[in-house]
Amino acid sequence: MEERQFTCHCSTERCLHKVPLFASLNDASLESLTDKMSHRVYQKGEILVMEGQQPLGFTVIHSGSAKAYRTTSDGKEQILYIFPAHDYFGARFLFTEDEVPYCVEALEETHVCILSKQQLKDILIEHPKVALELIEAMAKRMKRLELLMQQSGKKKAEIRIAAILLEFAETYGTQENGRTVVNLPLSQEGIANYVGVARETLSRKLSQLEEEKIVEFTERLQMVVLDTEKLIALSSGEYELNV
Amino acid sequence: MEERQFTCHCSTERCLHKVPLFASLNDASLESLTDKMSHRVYQKGEILVMEGQQPLGFTVIHSGSAKAYRTTSDGKEQILYIFPAHDYFGARFLFTEDEVPYCVEALEETHVCILSKQQLKDILIEHPKVALELIEAMAKRMKRLELLMQQSGKKKAEIRIAAILLEFAETYGTQENGRTVVNLPLSQEGIANYVGVARETLSRKLSQLEEEKIVEFTERLQMVVLDTEKLIALSSGEYELNV
DNA sequence: GCAAAAGTGTGATTTGAATCACAACATCTT
DNA sequence: AAGATGTTGTGATTCAAATCACACTTTTGC
């Protein structure tokens, strides 16, 4: 096993540069900001923040990825967000509460940079353009939530599954001679918890999707989208899986 | 019937004063802003914006209320938001898209004040505190969406119903010697569309709630909450309705 | 390399809510 | 006041997904 790393290379690499949120800052302010941030490394399975705890702060994922989830009353985990590399979290709950509303857990080795609430507020007041960016970013996240809401109102599992697969394709997919190859961030069990259906239902639906040549599961945690059109039609309810 | 009103009293009443979003603006900037806004009046059932259209702008509800909904592929309406008086909408889609993602319809006679995208942006750049307020407001709305998401992942209808009733109690309830009297903004049919269950299911569940003396429906569009604790327990899944 | 653990596929059964189908009210309208 | 229209309650039936149960496969850790 590799030696565990306790520092990240943020200061040298100026990791914030890759985050669209801070795109409008010039290099000088960016560097002074980076110096002020604290940096941490988490191994796969480690918890970044625990539901009910004090918020860590505004957290930028430098590398790696994480999932945010809550444990429901019947003991299952409902995943709310997957944060890929260069994404961030914390703005939403830094501003609304006292305690974090969900657990965030690393899905792999993950390096993060953290900004305290006050630091973030200072930046937003000083650089209104960053605030505007943040508003836009939040709007995008809301858009996704609204879409999911709409779909989850409906019972059909396949609609919601198709929507999540499309989300994955967009976030983790790469084009390879026409087909979209997607490295899934979660196992089937995890996807089921994200979609909010039973693991068995997901397994059955995925088999159907393969039968109908809409997607293909080549190896563990890898999916190839064969027919994006159909997947979109499915997610909007225009198309249904035949038995 | 009363004569239809085509102008609102914004300029004299400084309606924006009541909107927490603009609380940090001084009277002078508030008044100059108010003059720049356009004002409109809608009757019950009139559409403020249509799904797919160009956004109206950032819209503040001066008086009245409205619902935002989408029509799903199977022809039902899924209500996403209810906007009460002094609430506002538009920030979310002004920043993300080209077209409005849902219909907004007046639930009663409704007076609104509208700010164009550019006007809003200018204010946000000039008054970073307003931007901070907007971020907080969006965070709150996201919090609600996340909560609903979580609950809609679960199948139990009563959990989601309880959550919505609590939301209504908070927004439209008034304390009257211990009990909370709530003037509902929607009919049963509307509530069903908001929760995302069949109208019949809602009716049955509400009857059960009355049987168990948790709420009481005194007159049309009026609910009295008798046992808030139980309603909360129900919404979190700690308590279940006995047949 | 082998055992334990984690993840996956598939049938049989149960269950909760959607759907269908009306009857009973309430509310607009003229 | 009476018909029309919209709203609500309740039974019977259907149906999709959860649950249960277990075989099978893959990964992981020592």
Coordinates of C-alpha atoms (C1' of nucleotides) in Angstrom, one line a residue:
Chain A
M1 CA 0.0 0.0 0.0
E2 CA 1.1 3.5 -0.7
E3 CA 2.2 5.7 2.1
R4 CA -0.6 7.9 3.4
Q5 CA -0.3 11.5 2.4
F6 CA -1.1 14.2 4.9
T7 CA -0.6 17.3 2.8
C8 CA -2.0 18.3 -0.5
H9 CA -0.3 20.2 -3.2
C10 CA -2.8 23.0 -3.3
S11 CA -0.4 25.9 -2.6
T12 CA 1.8 24.9 -5.5
E13 CA -0.9 23.9 -7.9
R14 CA -3.3 26.6 -7.1
C15 CA -6.1 24.1 -6.9
L16 CA -8.8 26.7 -6.8
H17 CA -7.9 27.7 -10.3
K18 CA -9.8 24.6 -11.5
V19 CA -12.9 25.6 -9.7
P20 CA -15.2 27.7 -11.9
L21 CA -16.6 29.4 -8.8
F22 CA -13.4 31.3 -8.4
A23 CA -12.6 31.9 -12.0
S24 CA -13.1 35.7 -11.7
L25 CA -10.4 36.1 -9.1
N26 CA -7.0 37.2 -10.3
D27 CA -3.9 35.1 -9.5
A28 CA -2.8 37.2 -6.6
S29 CA -6.0 37.0 -4.6
L30 CA -6.3 33.4 -5.5
E31 CA -2.9 32.6 -4.1
S32 CA -3.5 34.6 -0.9
L33 CA -6.8 32.7 -0.5
T34 CA -5.2 29.3 -1.1
D35 CA -2.7 30.0 1.7
K36 CA -5.5 30.7 4.1
M37 CA -7.3 27.5 3.5
S38 CA -6.8 24.4 5.4
H39 CA -6.1 21.1 3.6
R40 CA -6.9 17.5 4.4
V41 CA -6.7 14.1 3.0
Y42 CA -9.3 11.3 3.5
Q43 CA -9.1 7.7 2.7
K44 CA -11.9 5.7 1.1
G45 CA -14.7 5.2 3.5
E46 CA -13.6 8.0 5.9
I47 CA -16.2 10.5 6.9
L48 CA -15.6 14.2 6.1
V49 CA -18.5 15.4 8.1
M50 CA -21.0 13.6 10.3
E51 CA -24.7 14.3 10.3
G52 CA -25.5 16.6 13.2
Q53 CA -22.0 17.9 13.7
Q54 CA -20.7 21.4 13.2
P55 CA -20.0 22.1 9.6
L56 CA -16.4 21.7 8.4
G57 CA -16.7 24.8 6.3
F58 CA -17.0 25.4 2.6
T59 CA -15.1 22.4 1.1
V60 CA -13.6 22.1 -2.3
I61 CA -12.8 18.7 -3.6
H62 CA -9.3 18.9 -5.0
S63 CA -9.1 15.3 -6.1
G64 CA -11.2 12.2 -5.4
S65 CA -14.9 12.1 -4.8
A66 CA -17.5 11.8 -2.0
K67 CA -21.1 11.0 -1.4
A68 CA -23.5 12.8 0.9
Y69 CA -26.2 10.7 2.5
R70 CA -28.7 10.5 5.3
T71 CA -29.8 7.4 7.1
T72 CA -33.6 7.1 7.1
S73 CA -35.7 6.0 9.9
D74 CA -35.9 2.5 8.5
G75 CA -32.1 2.2 8.5
K76 CA -31.3 2.7 4.9
E77 CA -29.0 5.2 3.4
Q78 CA -30.5 7.8 1.0
I79 CA -27.7 9.3 -1.0
L80 CA -28.5 13.0 -1.9
Y81 CA -25.4 14.1 -3.8
I82 CA -22.2 12.7 -5.3
F83 CA -19.5 15.3 -5.4
P84 CA -16.9 14.6 -8.1
A85 CA -13.4 16.2 -8.2
H86 CA -13.4 20.0 -8.5
D87 CA -16.9 20.2 -7.1
Y88 CA -17.6 21.7 -3.7
F89 CA -20.1 21.5 -0.9
G90 CA -21.0 23.3 2.3
A91 CA -22.4 26.6 1.0
R92 CA -25.9 25.3 1.4
F93 CA -25.6 24.4 5.0
L94 CA -23.1 27.0 6.1
F95 CA -25.9 29.5 5.5
T96 CA -28.9 27.7 6.8
E97 CA -27.9 25.8 9.9
D98 CA -26.1 25.1 12.9
E99 CA -25.5 21.5 12.1
V100 CA -24.8 19.5 9.0
P101 CA -27.9 17.8 7.6
Y102 CA -26.1 14.7 6.2
C103 CA -23.0 12.6 6.3
V104 CA -20.3 13.1 3.7
E105 CA -18.0 10.1 3.0
A106 CA -15.1 9.7 0.7
L107 CA -15.6 7.3 -2.1
E108 CA -11.9 7.0 -2.8
E109 CA -8.7 8.8 -1.6
T110 CA -9.9 12.4 -1.5
H111 CA -8.0 15.7 -1.0
V112 CA -10.0 18.7 0.0
C113 CA -9.4 22.4 0.7
I114 CA -11.5 24.1 3.4
L115 CA -12.7 27.6 3.8
S116 CA -14.3 28.8 7.0
K117 CA -17.7 30.4 7.0
Q118 CA -16.3 33.8 7.7
Q119 CA -13.6 33.5 5.1
L120 CA -16.2 32.6 2.5
K121 CA -18.4 35.5 3.5
D122 CA -15.5 37.9 3.3
I123 CA -14.8 36.7 -0.2
L124 CA -18.4 37.0 -1.3
I125 CA -18.6 40.6 0.1
E126 CA -15.3 41.6 -1.4
H127 CA -15.8 39.9 -4.8
P128 CA -19.4 40.2 -5.8
K129 CA -18.7 38.3 -9.0
V130 CA -17.8 35.3 -7.0
A131 CA -21.2 35.7 -5.2
L132 CA -22.9 35.8 -8.6
E133 CA -21.0 32.6 -9.6
L134 CA -22.1 30.9 -6.4
I135 CA -25.7 31.9 -7.0
E136 CA -25.5 30.4 -10.5
A137 CA -23.9 27.2 -9.1
M138 CA -26.7 26.9 -6.5
A139 CA -29.3 27.5 -9.2
K140 CA -27.8 24.6 -11.1
R141 CA -28.0 22.4 -8.1
M142 CA -31.6 23.4 -7.5
K143 CA -32.4 22.7 -11.1
R144 CA -31.2 19.1 -10.6
L145 CA -33.1 18.7 -7.3
E146 CA -36.3 20.1 -8.9
L147 CA -35.9 17.6 -11.8
L148 CA -35.5 14.7 -9.4
M149 CA -38.4 15.9 -7.3
Q150 CA -40.6 15.8 -10.3
Q151 CA -39.5 12.4 -11.2
S152 CA -39.7 11.0 -7.7
G153 CA -43.2 12.1 -7.5
K154 CA -43.9 9.5 -10.1
K155 CA -43.6 5.9 -9.0
K156 CA -42.1 4.4 -12.1
A157 CA -38.6 3.2 -11.0
E158 CA -37.2 3.1 -14.6
I159 CA -37.8 6.8 -15.1
R160 CA -35.7 7.7 -12.1
I161 CA -33.1 5.1 -12.9
A162 CA -32.7 6.4 -16.5
A163 CA -32.3 10.0 -15.1
I164 CA -29.5 9.0 -12.8
L165 CA -27.7 7.0 -15.5
L166 CA -27.8 10.1 -17.7
E167 CA -26.5 12.2 -14.9
F168 CA -23.6 9.7 -14.5
A169 CA -23.0 9.7 -18.2
E170 CA -22.7 13.5 -18.2
T171 CA -20.5 13.7 -15.2
Y172 CA -18.2 10.7 -15.6
G173 CA -18.6 9.8 -19.3
T174 CA -16.0 10.0 -22.0
Q175 CA -16.6 9.7 -25.7
E176 CA -15.0 6.7 -27.3
N177 CA -15.7 6.2 -31.0
G178 CA -19.4 7.1 -30.8
R179 CA -20.2 5.3 -27.5
T180 CA -20.1 6.9 -24.1
V181 CA -18.0 5.0 -21.6
V182 CA -18.9 5.8 -18.0
N183 CA -16.9 5.0 -14.9
L184 CA -19.5 4.7 -12.3
P185 CA -18.8 6.2 -8.9
L186 CA -21.0 3.7 -7.1
S187 CA -21.8 0.0 -6.9
Q188 CA -25.3 -1.2 -7.8
E189 CA -26.2 -1.1 -4.1
G190 CA -25.0 2.6 -4.0
I191 CA -26.9 3.5 -7.1
A192 CA -30.0 2.0 -5.7
N193 CA -29.6 4.1 -2.6
Y194 CA -29.1 7.2 -4.7
V195 CA -32.2 6.5 -6.9
G196 CA -34.2 5.5 -3.8
V197 CA -35.3 2.0 -5.0
A198 CA -34.6 -1.5 -3.7
R199 CA -31.3 -3.0 -4.8
E200 CA -33.2 -5.9 -6.4
T201 CA -35.4 -3.6 -8.4
L202 CA -32.3 -1.8 -9.7
S203 CA -30.7 -5.1 -10.7
R204 CA -33.7 -6.2 -12.6
K205 CA -34.2 -2.9 -14.4
L206 CA -30.5 -2.8 -15.4
S207 CA -30.8 -6.3 -16.9
Q208 CA -33.8 -5.1 -18.9
L209 CA -31.8 -2.1 -20.1
E210 CA -29.1 -4.4 -21.2
E211 CA -31.5 -6.7 -23.0
E212 CA -32.9 -3.8 -24.9
K213 CA -29.4 -2.7 -25.9
I214 CA -29.7 0.7 -24.3
V215 CA -26.7 0.3 -22.0
E216 CA -24.1 -2.4 -21.4
F217 CA -22.1 -3.3 -18.3
T218 CA -18.7 -4.2 -19.5
E219 CA -16.8 -4.5 -16.2
R220 CA -17.4 -3.7 -12.6
L221 CA -18.3 -0.1 -12.2
Q222 CA -18.2 0.6 -15.9
M223 CA -21.2 1.2 -18.1
V224 CA -21.3 1.9 -21.8
V225 CA -24.3 3.9 -23.1
L226 CA -25.4 2.4 -26.4
D227 CA -28.5 4.4 -27.1
T228 CA -28.6 7.8 -25.5
E229 CA -31.8 8.8 -27.3
K230 CA -33.7 5.9 -25.8
L231 CA -32.3 6.6 -22.3
I232 CA -33.5 10.2 -22.6
A233 CA -36.9 9.1 -23.8
L234 CA -37.1 6.7 -20.9
S235 CA -36.2 9.4 -18.4
S236 CA -38.9 11.7 -19.6
G237 CA -41.5 8.9 -19.6
E238 CA -42.0 8.9 -23.4
Y239 CA -40.7 5.4 -23.7
E240 CA -41.2 2.3 -21.5
L241 CA -39.3 -0.8 -21.1
N242 CA -41.2 -3.8 -22.6
V243 CA -41.4 -6.7 -20.3
Chain B
M1 CA -67.4 41.7 -8.6
E2 CA -64.8 44.2 -7.7
E3 CA -63.3 46.3 -10.4
R4 CA -60.1 44.9 -11.7
Q5 CA -57.0 46.8 -10.6
F6 CA -54.3 47.5 -13.0
T7 CA -51.8 49.2 -10.9
C8 CA -50.4 48.3 -7.6
H9 CA -49.4 50.6 -4.7
C10 CA -45.8 49.6 -4.7
S11 CA -44.3 53.0 -5.1
T12 CA -46.2 54.5 -2.3
E13 CA -46.0 51.5 0.0
R14 CA -42.5 50.5 -0.9
C15 CA -43.4 46.9 -1.1
L16 CA -39.9 45.7 -1.3
H17 CA -39.5 46.8 2.3
K18 CA -41.4 43.7 3.4
V19 CA -39.1 41.4 1.5
P20 CA -36.2 40.3 3.7
L21 CA -34.0 39.9 0.7
F22 CA -33.7 43.7 0.4
A23 CA -33.6 44.5 4.1
S24 CA -30.0 45.7 3.9
L25 CA -30.8 48.4 1.3
N26 CA -31.4 51.9 2.6
D27 CA -34.6 53.7 1.8
A28 CA -33.2 55.8 -1.0
S29 CA -31.9 52.9 -3.0
L30 CA -35.0 51.0 -2.2
E31 CA -37.2 53.7 -3.6
S32 CA -35.2 54.2 -6.8
L33 CA -35.3 50.5 -7.3
T34 CA -39.0 50.3 -6.8
D35 CA -39.6 52.9 -9.4
K36 CA -37.7 50.9 -11.9
M37 CA -39.7 47.7 -11.4
S38 CA -42.7 46.9 -13.4
H39 CA -45.9 46.0 -11.7
R40 CA -48.7 43.6 -12.7
V41 CA -51.9 42.2 -11.3
Y42 CA -53.2 38.7 -12.0
Q43 CA -56.5 37.2 -11.3
K44 CA -57.1 33.7 -9.8
G45 CA -56.1 31.1 -12.4
E46 CA -54.1 33.4 -14.6
I47 CA -50.7 32.3 -15.7
L48 CA -47.8 34.5 -14.7
V49 CA -45.3 32.5 -16.8
M50 CA -45.7 29.5 -19.0
E51 CA -43.4 26.6 -19.1
G52 CA -41.0 27.0 -22.0
Q53 CA -41.4 30.8 -22.3
Q54 CA -38.9 33.5 -21.7
P55 CA -38.6 34.3 -18.0
L56 CA -40.6 37.2 -16.8
G57 CA -37.8 38.3 -14.5
F58 CA -37.2 38.2 -10.8
T59 CA -40.7 38.4 -9.4
V60 CA -41.7 39.6 -6.0
I61 CA -45.2 38.6 -4.8
H62 CA -46.6 41.8 -3.3
S63 CA -49.9 40.3 -2.3
G64 CA -51.7 37.0 -3.1
S65 CA -50.1 33.7 -3.8
A66 CA -49.1 31.4 -6.7
K67 CA -48.2 27.8 -7.5
A68 CA -45.4 26.6 -9.7
Y69 CA -46.0 23.3 -11.5
R70 CA -45.0 21.1 -14.4
T71 CA -47.3 18.8 -16.3
T72 CA -45.8 15.3 -16.3
S73 CA -45.7 12.9 -19.3
D74 CA -48.9 11.2 -18.0
G75 CA -50.8 14.4 -18.0
K76 CA -50.8 15.2 -14.3
E77 CA -49.6 18.3 -12.7
Q78 CA -46.8 18.1 -10.2
I79 CA -46.6 21.2 -8.0
L80 CA -43.1 22.1 -7.1
Y81 CA -43.5 25.3 -5.1
I82 CA -46.2 27.4 -3.5
F83 CA -45.2 31.1 -3.3
P84 CA -47.0 33.0 -0.5
A85 CA -47.2 36.8 -0.3
H86 CA -43.8 38.5 0.1
D87 CA -42.0 35.5 -1.4
Y88 CA -40.3 35.7 -4.7
F89 CA -39.3 33.5 -7.6
G90 CA -37.2 33.7 -10.7
A91 CA -33.7 33.8 -9.4
R92 CA -33.2 30.1 -9.9
F93 CA -34.1 30.1 -13.5
L94 CA -32.9 33.6 -14.5
F95 CA -29.4 32.2 -13.8
T96 CA -29.6 28.8 -15.3
E97 CA -31.7 28.9 -18.4
D98 CA -33.0 30.3 -21.4
E99 CA -36.6 29.2 -20.7
V100 CA -38.8 28.8 -17.7
P101 CA -38.9 25.2 -16.4
Y102 CA -42.5 25.4 -15.1
C103 CA -45.8 27.2 -15.1
V104 CA -46.6 29.7 -12.4
E105 CA -50.3 30.3 -11.8
A106 CA -52.0 32.7 -9.4
L107 CA -54.0 31.0 -6.7
E108 CA -56.0 34.2 -6.0
E109 CA -55.8 37.8 -7.0
T110 CA -52.1 38.5 -7.0
H111 CA -50.0 41.6 -7.3
V112 CA -46.4 41.3 -8.4
C113 CA -43.3 43.5 -8.9
I114 CA -40.8 42.5 -11.5
L115 CA -37.1 43.1 -11.9
S116 CA -35.3 42.3 -15.1
K117 CA -32.3 39.9 -15.1
Q118 CA -29.9 42.8 -15.7
Q119 CA -31.5 44.9 -13.0
L120 CA -31.1 42.1 -10.5
K121 CA -27.5 41.4 -11.5
D122 CA -26.7 45.1 -11.1
I123 CA -28.1 45.2 -7.6
L124 CA -26.3 42.0 -6.7
I125 CA -23.0 43.4 -7.9
E126 CA -23.5 46.8 -6.3
H127 CA -24.9 45.5 -3.0
P128 CA -23.0 42.4 -2.0
K129 CA -25.1 42.1 1.1
V130 CA -28.2 41.5 -1.0
A131 CA -26.3 38.8 -2.8
L132 CA -25.5 37.2 0.5
E133 CA -29.2 37.3 1.4
L134 CA -30.1 35.7 -1.8
I135 CA -27.6 33.0 -1.3
E136 CA -29.2 32.4 2.1
A137 CA -32.6 32.3 0.7
M138 CA -31.6 29.9 -2.0
A139 CA -30.0 27.7 0.6
K140 CA -33.3 27.6 2.5
R141 CA -35.1 26.6 -0.6
M142 CA -32.6 23.9 -1.2
K143 CA -32.9 22.6 2.3
R144 CA -36.6 22.1 1.7
L145 CA -36.0 20.3 -1.6
E146 CA -33.4 18.1 0.0
L147 CA -35.8 17.2 2.7
L148 CA -38.6 16.4 0.3
M149 CA -36.2 14.4 -1.9
Q150 CA -35.3 12.3 1.1
Q151 CA -38.9 11.6 1.9
S152 CA -39.9 10.9 -1.6
G153 CA -37.3 8.3 -1.9
K154 CA -39.5 6.4 0.6
K155 CA -42.7 5.0 -0.5
K156 CA -44.9 5.7 2.5
A157 CA -47.4 8.3 1.5
E158 CA -48.2 9.3 5.0
I159 CA -44.7 10.5 5.7
R160 CA -44.7 12.9 2.8
I161 CA -48.2 14.1 3.6
A162 CA -47.3 14.8 7.2
A163 CA -44.3 16.8 5.9
I164 CA -46.4 18.9 3.6
L165 CA -49.0 19.6 6.3
L166 CA -46.2 20.8 8.6
E167 CA -44.9 23.0 5.9
F168 CA -48.4 24.5 5.5
A169 CA -48.8 24.9 9.3
E170 CA -45.5 26.8 9.4
T171 CA -46.3 29.1 6.4
Y172 CA -50.0 29.7 6.8
G173 CA -50.7 28.8 10.4
T174 CA -51.8 31.1 13.2
Q175 CA -51.8 30.3 16.9
E176 CA -55.2 30.4 18.5
N177 CA -55.3 29.3 22.1
G178 CA -52.9 26.5 21.8
R179 CA -54.1 25.1 18.5
T180 CA -52.7 26.0 15.1
V181 CA -55.3 27.1 12.6
V182 CA -54.1 26.8 9.1
N183 CA -55.7 28.3 6.0
L184 CA -54.8 25.9 3.3
P185 CA -53.6 27.4 0.0
L186 CA -54.8 24.4 -2.0
S187 CA -57.8 22.0 -2.3
Q188 CA -57.3 18.3 -1.6
E189 CA -56.7 17.8 -5.3
G190 CA -54.0 20.4 -5.2
I191 CA -52.3 19.0 -2.1
A192 CA -52.3 15.6 -3.7
N193 CA -50.5 17.1 -6.7
Y194 CA -48.0 18.8 -4.4
V195 CA -47.3 15.7 -2.4
G196 CA -47.2 13.5 -5.5
V197 CA -49.9 11.0 -4.5
A198 CA -53.3 10.1 -6.0
R199 CA -56.1 12.3 -4.8
E200 CA -57.9 9.3 -3.3
T201 CA -54.9 8.2 -1.3
L202 CA -54.7 11.7 0.2
S203 CA -58.3 11.7 1.1
R204 CA -58.0 8.4 2.8
K205 CA -54.9 9.4 4.7
L206 CA -56.5 12.7 5.8
S207 CA -59.4 10.8 7.2
Q208 CA -57.1 8.6 9.2
L209 CA -55.3 11.7 10.5
E210 CA -58.6 13.0 11.7
E211 CA -59.6 9.7 13.3
E212 CA -56.4 9.7 15.2
K213 CA -57.1 13.2 16.4
I214 CA -53.9 14.6 14.9
V215 CA -55.6 17.2 12.7
E216 CA -59.1 18.4 12.1
F217 CA -60.7 19.8 9.0
T218 CA -63.2 22.4 10.2
E219 CA -64.2 24.0 7.0
R220 CA -63.2 24.0 3.4
L221 CA -59.5 24.9 3.0
Q222 CA -59.1 25.1 6.7
M223 CA -57.2 22.7 8.9
V224 CA -56.5 22.7 12.7
V225 CA -53.4 20.9 13.9
L226 CA -54.3 19.2 17.2
D227 CA -51.2 17.2 17.8
T228 CA -48.1 18.8 16.3
E229 CA -45.8 16.3 18.0
K230 CA -47.4 13.3 16.4
L231 CA -47.4 15.1 13.0
I232 CA -43.6 15.6 13.4
A233 CA -43.1 12.0 14.5
L234 CA -45.1 10.9 11.5
S235 CA -43.1 13.0 9.0
S236 CA -39.9 11.5 10.3
G237 CA -41.2 8.0 10.2
E238 CA -41.0 7.4 13.9
Y239 CA -44.7 7.0 14.1
E240 CA -47.1 5.2 11.9
L241 CA -50.9 5.4 11.4
N242 CA -52.7 2.4 12.8
V243 CA -55.1 1.0 10.3
Chain C
dG1 C1' -4.1 -18.7 -2.0
dC2 C1' -8.0 -19.2 0.7
dA3 C1' -11.5 -17.7 3.7
dA4 C1' -14.6 -14.1 4.7
dA5 C1' -17.1 -10.4 3.1
dA6 C1' -19.3 -7.8 -0.2
dG7 C1' -21.9 -7.5 -4.2
dT8 C1' -25.2 -9.4 -7.7
dG9 C1' -29.1 -12.2 -10.2
dT10 C1' -33.6 -14.3 -9.9
dG11 C1' -37.8 -16.5 -8.2
dA12 C1' -42.0 -16.3 -5.0
dT13 C1' -44.8 -13.6 -2.0
dT14 C1' -46.6 -9.5 0.2
dT15 C1' -48.0 -4.9 0.3
dG16 C1' -49.2 -0.1 -0.4
dA17 C1' -50.8 2.9 -3.5
dA18 C1' -52.8 3.8 -8.2
dT19 C1' -56.7 3.1 -10.8
dC20 C1' -61.5 2.5 -11.7
dA21 C1' -66.1 3.4 -10.6
dC22 C1' -69.6 5.8 -8.2
dA23 C1' -72.2 8.2 -4.7
dA24 C1' -72.7 12.2 -1.9
dC25 C1' -71.8 17.0 -1.4
dA26 C1' -70.5 21.7 -2.1
dT27 C1' -70.1 25.7 -5.1
dC28 C1' -70.7 28.5 -8.8
dT29 C1' -74.0 30.3 -12.6
dT30 C1' -77.8 32.3 -14.4
Chain D
dA1 C1' -84.0 27.7 -7.1
dA2 C1' -82.2 24.5 -10.2
dG3 C1' -79.0 22.6 -13.1
dA4 C1' -74.1 22.4 -14.0
dT5 C1' -69.6 21.9 -12.5
dG6 C1' -66.1 20.9 -9.3
dT7 C1' -64.7 18.5 -4.9
dT8 C1' -64.6 14.8 -1.8
dG9 C1' -65.4 9.9 0.4
dT10 C1' -65.2 5.0 -0.1
dG11 C1' -65.3 0.3 -2.0
dA12 C1' -63.2 -3.2 -5.3
dT13 C1' -59.5 -4.3 -8.3
dT14 C1' -55.0 -4.1 -10.3
dC15 C1' -50.2 -3.5 -10.5
dA16 C1' -45.4 -2.1 -9.5
dA17 C1' -42.1 -2.4 -6.4
dA18 C1' -40.6 -3.9 -1.7
dT19 C1' -39.5 -7.8 0.8
dC20 C1' -37.9 -12.4 1.6
dA21 C1' -35.0 -16.1 0.5
dC22 C1' -31.2 -18.1 -1.5
dA23 C1' -27.7 -19.4 -5.1
dC24 C1' -23.8 -17.5 -7.3
dT25 C1' -19.9 -14.4 -8.2
dT26 C1' -16.4 -11.2 -7.3
dT27 C1' -13.4 -8.7 -4.3
dT28 C1' -10.5 -8.1 -0.4
dG29 C1' -7.6 -9.0 3.5
dC30 C1' -4.6 -11.8 6.0

